[in-house]
Amino acid sequence: MKRHVPAILLVALLVCFSLVAPKLQGLLPGFSPLPAVFFCVAAYMGLRWIWLPAVAWFLSYLLSHQGQGISWDFHIVIIIAGFGLTAWVGMALRGKGWVTILGGSAGSALLFYLATNTGSWIILPEYPKTWSGFLQSQTTGLPGYLPAWAFLRGSLVASLVFTGLFILGQNQWGTSRAKLTHGAAPSSGRP
C-alpha cells in the first residue's frame, strides 16, 4: 500500500485542482495540469502508468461537470485524442534532457490545442467548414466567447509550469526512471 501512496496522492491532487480550476478560468483560461501530467507520465514513467492521469481526468470530469448538463459526446473523443497526442510526444522524448522535455511539453500543448480546436471546428455547426472557419477556430473562436488563442496561452503556461515542477521533483528526490518504472533502486552512477 505504501508504494501506491504517490499515485493515489497524484490522482487526488489532480481531481482537487480540476474542481478549483473552473474558478480560475477567468484569469488564465486553458490552465490545466492534465495535459502536462499525461506528457510527463509518458516521458518519465512510460505508458504502463498512463492510467493515472486517465483516472484523474475521468474523475475530475465527472465531478466538475456534474449537474451542468454537459453530455458525453464526440467532443470527449477529441479531448482524449489530445491527451493521447501529448502522451505520444512524451514517449518520443523518453530519456532526453530537461531542456528537450520542456520544449516537448510546449510542443505537446500546441498539438493538444490544434487537435481540440480542429475537432471543435469539425463538430460545431457554428464554424463555417471553410479555410476561414478553420482559422477562426484556431484564433478568435466563436463570437460571445473568449478568443481561442487565450486557451493556447493558458495551456502553454500550464504545461511549462507543471512540467517544470515535475522535473524539479524528479531532481529533488533523485528518483531514477528505473525506480519509477520497475521499482529498482537508483543507480550508484558506476558502470
Short mmCIF file of C-alpha atoms in Angstrom, two decimals:
data_model
loop_
_atom_site.label_atom_id
_atom_site.label_comp_id
_atom_site.label_asym_id
_atom_site.label_seq_id
_atom_site.Cartn_x
_atom_site.Cartn_y
_atom_site.Cartn_z
CA MET A 1 0.00 0.00 0.00
CA LYS A 2 2.84 2.36 0.89
CA ARG A 3 4.24 2.32 -2.65
CA HIS A 4 0.84 3.35 -4.06
CA VAL A 5 0.60 6.49 -1.90
CA PRO A 6 2.30 8.77 -4.50
CA ALA A 7 -0.06 7.53 -7.22
CA ILE A 8 -3.13 7.99 -5.04
CA LEU A 9 -1.87 11.42 -3.97
CA LEU A 10 -1.31 12.44 -7.61
CA VAL A 11 -4.84 11.44 -8.60
CA ALA A 12 -6.32 13.20 -5.54
CA LEU A 13 -4.36 16.40 -6.24
CA LEU A 14 -5.41 16.43 -9.90
CA VAL A 15 -9.05 15.90 -9.00
CA CYS A 16 -8.88 18.72 -6.41
CA PHE A 17 -7.18 21.05 -8.89
CA SER A 18 -9.81 20.25 -11.52
CA LEU A 19 -12.54 21.24 -9.09
CA VAL A 20 -10.82 24.56 -8.27
CA ALA A 21 -9.65 25.30 -11.83
CA PRO A 22 -13.04 26.47 -13.20
CA LYS A 23 -12.92 29.33 -10.71
CA LEU A 24 -9.52 30.33 -12.13
CA GLN A 25 -10.58 30.19 -15.78
CA GLY A 26 -11.33 33.90 -15.90
CA LEU A 27 -7.71 34.65 -15.03
CA LEU A 28 -6.00 32.17 -17.33
CA PRO A 29 -8.35 30.08 -19.48
CA GLY A 30 -6.99 26.70 -20.52
CA PHE A 31 -4.73 26.47 -17.46
CA SER A 32 -4.82 22.78 -16.52
CA PRO A 33 -2.19 20.34 -15.28
CA LEU A 34 -3.67 17.32 -17.04
CA PRO A 35 -2.01 17.57 -20.48
CA ALA A 36 1.37 18.13 -18.77
CA VAL A 37 0.77 15.16 -16.48
CA PHE A 38 -0.08 12.91 -19.45
CA PHE A 39 3.13 14.15 -21.11
CA CYS A 40 5.35 13.72 -18.02
CA VAL A 41 3.99 10.32 -17.07
CA ALA A 42 4.69 9.06 -20.60
CA ALA A 43 8.14 10.71 -20.72
CA TYR A 44 9.33 9.59 -17.30
CA MET A 45 7.27 6.56 -16.32
CA GLY A 46 6.11 5.06 -19.62
CA LEU A 47 2.72 4.12 -21.00
CA ARG A 48 2.29 1.49 -18.31
CA TRP A 49 1.41 4.32 -15.89
CA ILE A 50 -0.80 6.38 -18.22
CA TRP A 51 -3.84 5.10 -16.35
CA LEU A 52 -3.01 7.53 -13.50
CA PRO A 53 -3.78 10.76 -15.36
CA ALA A 54 -6.59 8.98 -17.24
CA VAL A 55 -8.34 8.11 -13.96
CA ALA A 56 -7.69 11.62 -12.62
CA TRP A 57 -9.17 13.18 -15.76
CA PHE A 58 -12.21 10.91 -15.73
CA LEU A 59 -12.95 11.59 -12.04
CA SER A 60 -12.38 15.32 -12.35
CA TYR A 61 -14.53 15.49 -15.48
CA LEU A 62 -17.37 13.71 -13.72
CA LEU A 63 -17.12 15.89 -10.61
CA SER A 64 -16.63 19.23 -12.35
CA HIS A 65 -19.38 18.71 -14.93
CA GLN A 66 -21.93 17.10 -12.63
CA GLY A 67 -25.23 18.92 -12.90
CA GLN A 68 -24.08 21.24 -15.70
CA GLY A 69 -25.97 19.40 -18.40
CA ILE A 70 -22.81 18.55 -20.33
CA SER A 71 -23.30 15.30 -22.17
CA TRP A 72 -20.84 12.63 -23.19
CA ASP A 73 -20.49 13.31 -26.89
CA PHE A 74 -17.91 13.29 -29.66
CA HIS A 75 -16.11 16.23 -28.03
CA ILE A 76 -14.93 13.81 -25.32
CA VAL A 77 -13.25 11.69 -28.02
CA ILE A 78 -11.43 14.80 -29.25
CA ILE A 79 -10.16 15.60 -25.76
CA ILE A 80 -8.99 12.01 -25.26
CA ALA A 81 -7.21 12.18 -28.64
CA GLY A 82 -5.49 15.38 -27.47
CA PHE A 83 -4.30 13.64 -24.31
CA GLY A 84 -3.12 10.74 -26.47
CA LEU A 85 -1.05 13.12 -28.59
CA THR A 86 0.61 14.61 -25.52
CA ALA A 87 1.45 11.12 -24.22
CA TRP A 88 2.84 10.16 -27.65
CA VAL A 89 5.17 13.19 -27.62
CA GLY A 90 6.22 12.29 -24.08
CA MET A 91 7.04 8.71 -25.12
CA ALA A 92 9.04 10.00 -28.09
CA LEU A 93 11.17 12.10 -25.72
CA ARG A 94 11.90 9.43 -23.09
CA GLY A 95 15.46 9.67 -21.83
CA LYS A 96 16.06 13.19 -23.14
CA GLY A 97 17.40 16.13 -21.11
CA TRP A 98 15.25 18.62 -19.22
CA VAL A 99 15.52 21.33 -21.90
CA THR A 100 14.22 18.92 -24.53
CA ILE A 101 11.48 17.77 -22.15
CA LEU A 102 10.34 21.38 -21.54
CA GLY A 103 10.36 22.05 -25.29
CA GLY A 104 8.41 18.85 -25.87
CA SER A 105 5.91 19.91 -23.24
CA ALA A 106 5.33 23.21 -25.07
CA GLY A 107 5.07 21.32 -28.36
CA SER A 108 2.57 18.86 -26.91
CA ALA A 109 0.48 21.78 -25.57
CA LEU A 110 0.40 23.19 -29.09
CA LEU A 111 -0.61 19.78 -30.52
CA PHE A 112 -3.35 19.45 -27.88
CA TYR A 113 -4.65 22.91 -28.78
CA LEU A 114 -4.59 22.22 -32.53
CA ALA A 115 -6.28 18.83 -32.12
CA THR A 116 -9.06 20.03 -29.83
CA ASN A 117 -9.75 23.23 -31.77
CA THR A 118 -9.74 21.35 -35.07
CA GLY A 119 -12.19 18.90 -33.53
CA SER A 120 -14.39 21.79 -32.43
CA TRP A 121 -14.27 23.21 -35.95
CA ILE A 122 -15.39 19.83 -37.32
CA ILE A 123 -18.24 19.15 -34.90
CA LEU A 124 -19.62 22.59 -34.07
CA PRO A 125 -22.10 23.85 -36.67
CA GLU A 126 -21.32 27.49 -35.76
CA TYR A 127 -17.97 27.24 -37.55
CA PRO A 128 -18.12 27.51 -41.36
CA LYS A 129 -16.48 24.45 -42.91
CA THR A 130 -14.05 26.59 -44.89
CA TRP A 131 -10.41 27.64 -44.52
CA SER A 132 -11.65 30.87 -42.96
CA GLY A 133 -13.75 28.91 -40.45
CA PHE A 134 -10.77 26.71 -39.61
CA LEU A 135 -8.60 29.77 -38.97
CA GLN A 136 -11.36 31.24 -36.83
CA SER A 137 -11.40 28.06 -34.71
CA GLN A 138 -7.65 28.36 -34.15
CA THR A 139 -7.50 32.09 -33.38
CA THR A 140 -10.58 34.13 -32.47
CA GLY A 141 -13.05 31.32 -31.78
CA LEU A 142 -16.79 31.82 -31.74
CA PRO A 143 -18.38 35.21 -31.08
CA GLY A 144 -19.50 35.63 -27.49
CA TYR A 145 -16.67 33.53 -26.08
CA LEU A 146 -13.09 34.24 -25.14
CA PRO A 147 -10.73 34.10 -28.13
CA ALA A 148 -9.33 30.64 -28.81
CA TRP A 149 -5.73 31.87 -28.57
CA ALA A 150 -6.32 32.71 -24.88
CA PHE A 151 -6.73 28.99 -24.22
CA LEU A 152 -3.46 28.28 -26.03
CA ARG A 153 -1.70 30.79 -23.80
CA GLY A 154 -3.11 29.18 -20.65
CA SER A 155 -2.27 25.71 -21.90
CA LEU A 156 1.33 26.68 -22.72
CA VAL A 157 1.82 28.31 -19.32
CA ALA A 158 0.32 25.31 -17.51
CA SER A 159 2.38 22.80 -19.50
CA LEU A 160 5.63 24.63 -18.81
CA VAL A 161 4.83 25.23 -15.12
CA PHE A 162 3.66 21.71 -14.34
CA THR A 163 6.35 20.02 -16.42
CA GLY A 164 8.94 22.23 -14.72
CA LEU A 165 7.57 21.23 -11.31
CA PHE A 166 7.65 17.57 -12.34
CA ILE A 167 11.29 17.91 -13.44
CA LEU A 168 12.20 19.72 -10.20
CA GLY A 169 10.51 16.96 -8.22
CA GLN A 170 12.49 14.34 -10.10
CA ASN A 171 15.73 16.19 -9.41
CA GLN A 172 14.86 16.97 -5.78
CA TRP A 173 14.03 13.44 -4.76
CA GLY A 174 16.53 11.84 -7.13
CA THR A 175 14.15 9.16 -8.28
CA SER A 176 15.53 7.45 -11.31
CA ARG A 177 13.34 6.31 -14.16
CA ALA A 178 14.33 2.72 -13.36
CA LYS A 179 12.91 3.08 -9.85
CA LEU A 180 9.74 4.74 -11.12
CA THR A 181 9.04 2.17 -13.79
CA HIS A 182 10.48 -1.04 -12.36
CA GLY A 183 10.85 -0.48 -8.62
CA ALA A 184 14.63 -0.81 -8.86
CA ALA A 185 16.99 1.14 -6.65
CA PRO A 186 18.60 4.26 -8.11
CA SER A 187 21.89 3.69 -9.87
CA SER A 188 25.08 4.47 -7.97
CA GLY A 189 26.47 6.10 -11.10
CA ARG A 190 29.13 3.41 -11.56
CA PRO A 191 29.07 1.05 -14.56
#
